[in-house]
C-alpha atoms as one frame of an Amber mdcrd trajectory, in Angstrom:
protein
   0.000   0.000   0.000   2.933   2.706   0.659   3.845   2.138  -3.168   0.413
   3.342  -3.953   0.156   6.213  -1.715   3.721   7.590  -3.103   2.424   7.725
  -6.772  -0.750   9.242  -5.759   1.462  12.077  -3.710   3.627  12.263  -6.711
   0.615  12.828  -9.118  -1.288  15.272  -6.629   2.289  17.174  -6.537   2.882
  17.471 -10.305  -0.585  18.752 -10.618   0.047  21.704  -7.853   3.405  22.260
  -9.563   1.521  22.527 -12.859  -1.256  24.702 -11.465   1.262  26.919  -9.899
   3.495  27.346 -13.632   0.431  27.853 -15.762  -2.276  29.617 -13.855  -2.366
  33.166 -14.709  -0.221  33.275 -17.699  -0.975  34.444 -21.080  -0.805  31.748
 -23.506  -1.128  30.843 -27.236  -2.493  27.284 -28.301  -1.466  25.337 -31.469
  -5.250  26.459 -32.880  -4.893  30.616 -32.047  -6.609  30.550 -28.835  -4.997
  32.972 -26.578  -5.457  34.720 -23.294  -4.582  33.927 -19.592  -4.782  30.391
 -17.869  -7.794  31.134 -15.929  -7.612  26.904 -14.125  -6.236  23.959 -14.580
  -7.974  20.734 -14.287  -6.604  16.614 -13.790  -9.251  14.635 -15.818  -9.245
  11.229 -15.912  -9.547  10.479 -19.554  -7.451  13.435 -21.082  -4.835  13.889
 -18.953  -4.035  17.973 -17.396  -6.512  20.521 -19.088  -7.007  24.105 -18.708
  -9.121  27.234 -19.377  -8.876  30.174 -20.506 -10.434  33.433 -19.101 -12.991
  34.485 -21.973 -13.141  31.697 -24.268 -15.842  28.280 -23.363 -14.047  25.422
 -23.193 -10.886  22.938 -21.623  -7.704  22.355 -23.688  -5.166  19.694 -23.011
  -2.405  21.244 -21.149  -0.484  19.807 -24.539  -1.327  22.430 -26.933   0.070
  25.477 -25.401   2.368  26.313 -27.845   3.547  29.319 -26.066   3.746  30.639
 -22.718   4.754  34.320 -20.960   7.836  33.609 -19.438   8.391  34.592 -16.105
């Protein structure tokens, strides 16, 4: 059972990590959406997704083609 409970720490801490990197940065994904990361969510089929504020809809976390740098 400890083997289980380190992946699912290690998960749950790449997610924060991710949240904290992406959330609140202006982006620009591979189809011309752009704007800031307004969330970031795990889901279990697709992997990390996120929104943007303005636009309806998740993206995978995958087509962010560019980020503001810090």
């Amino acid at each position: 059972m400890p083997t289980v409970k380190n992946r699912a720490s290690a998960i749950l801490g790449e997610y924060q990590q991710a949240q904290t990197e992406v959330v609140g940065k202006a982006v620009i994904l591979s189809d011309g959406t752009a704007g800031t990361v307004e969330s970031v969510w795990l889901d279990d089929m697709h992997g990390l997704r996120i929104s943007i504020v303005g636009h309806f809809g998740k993206w995978p976390v995958s087509t962010i083609k560019f980020m503001q740098p810090d």
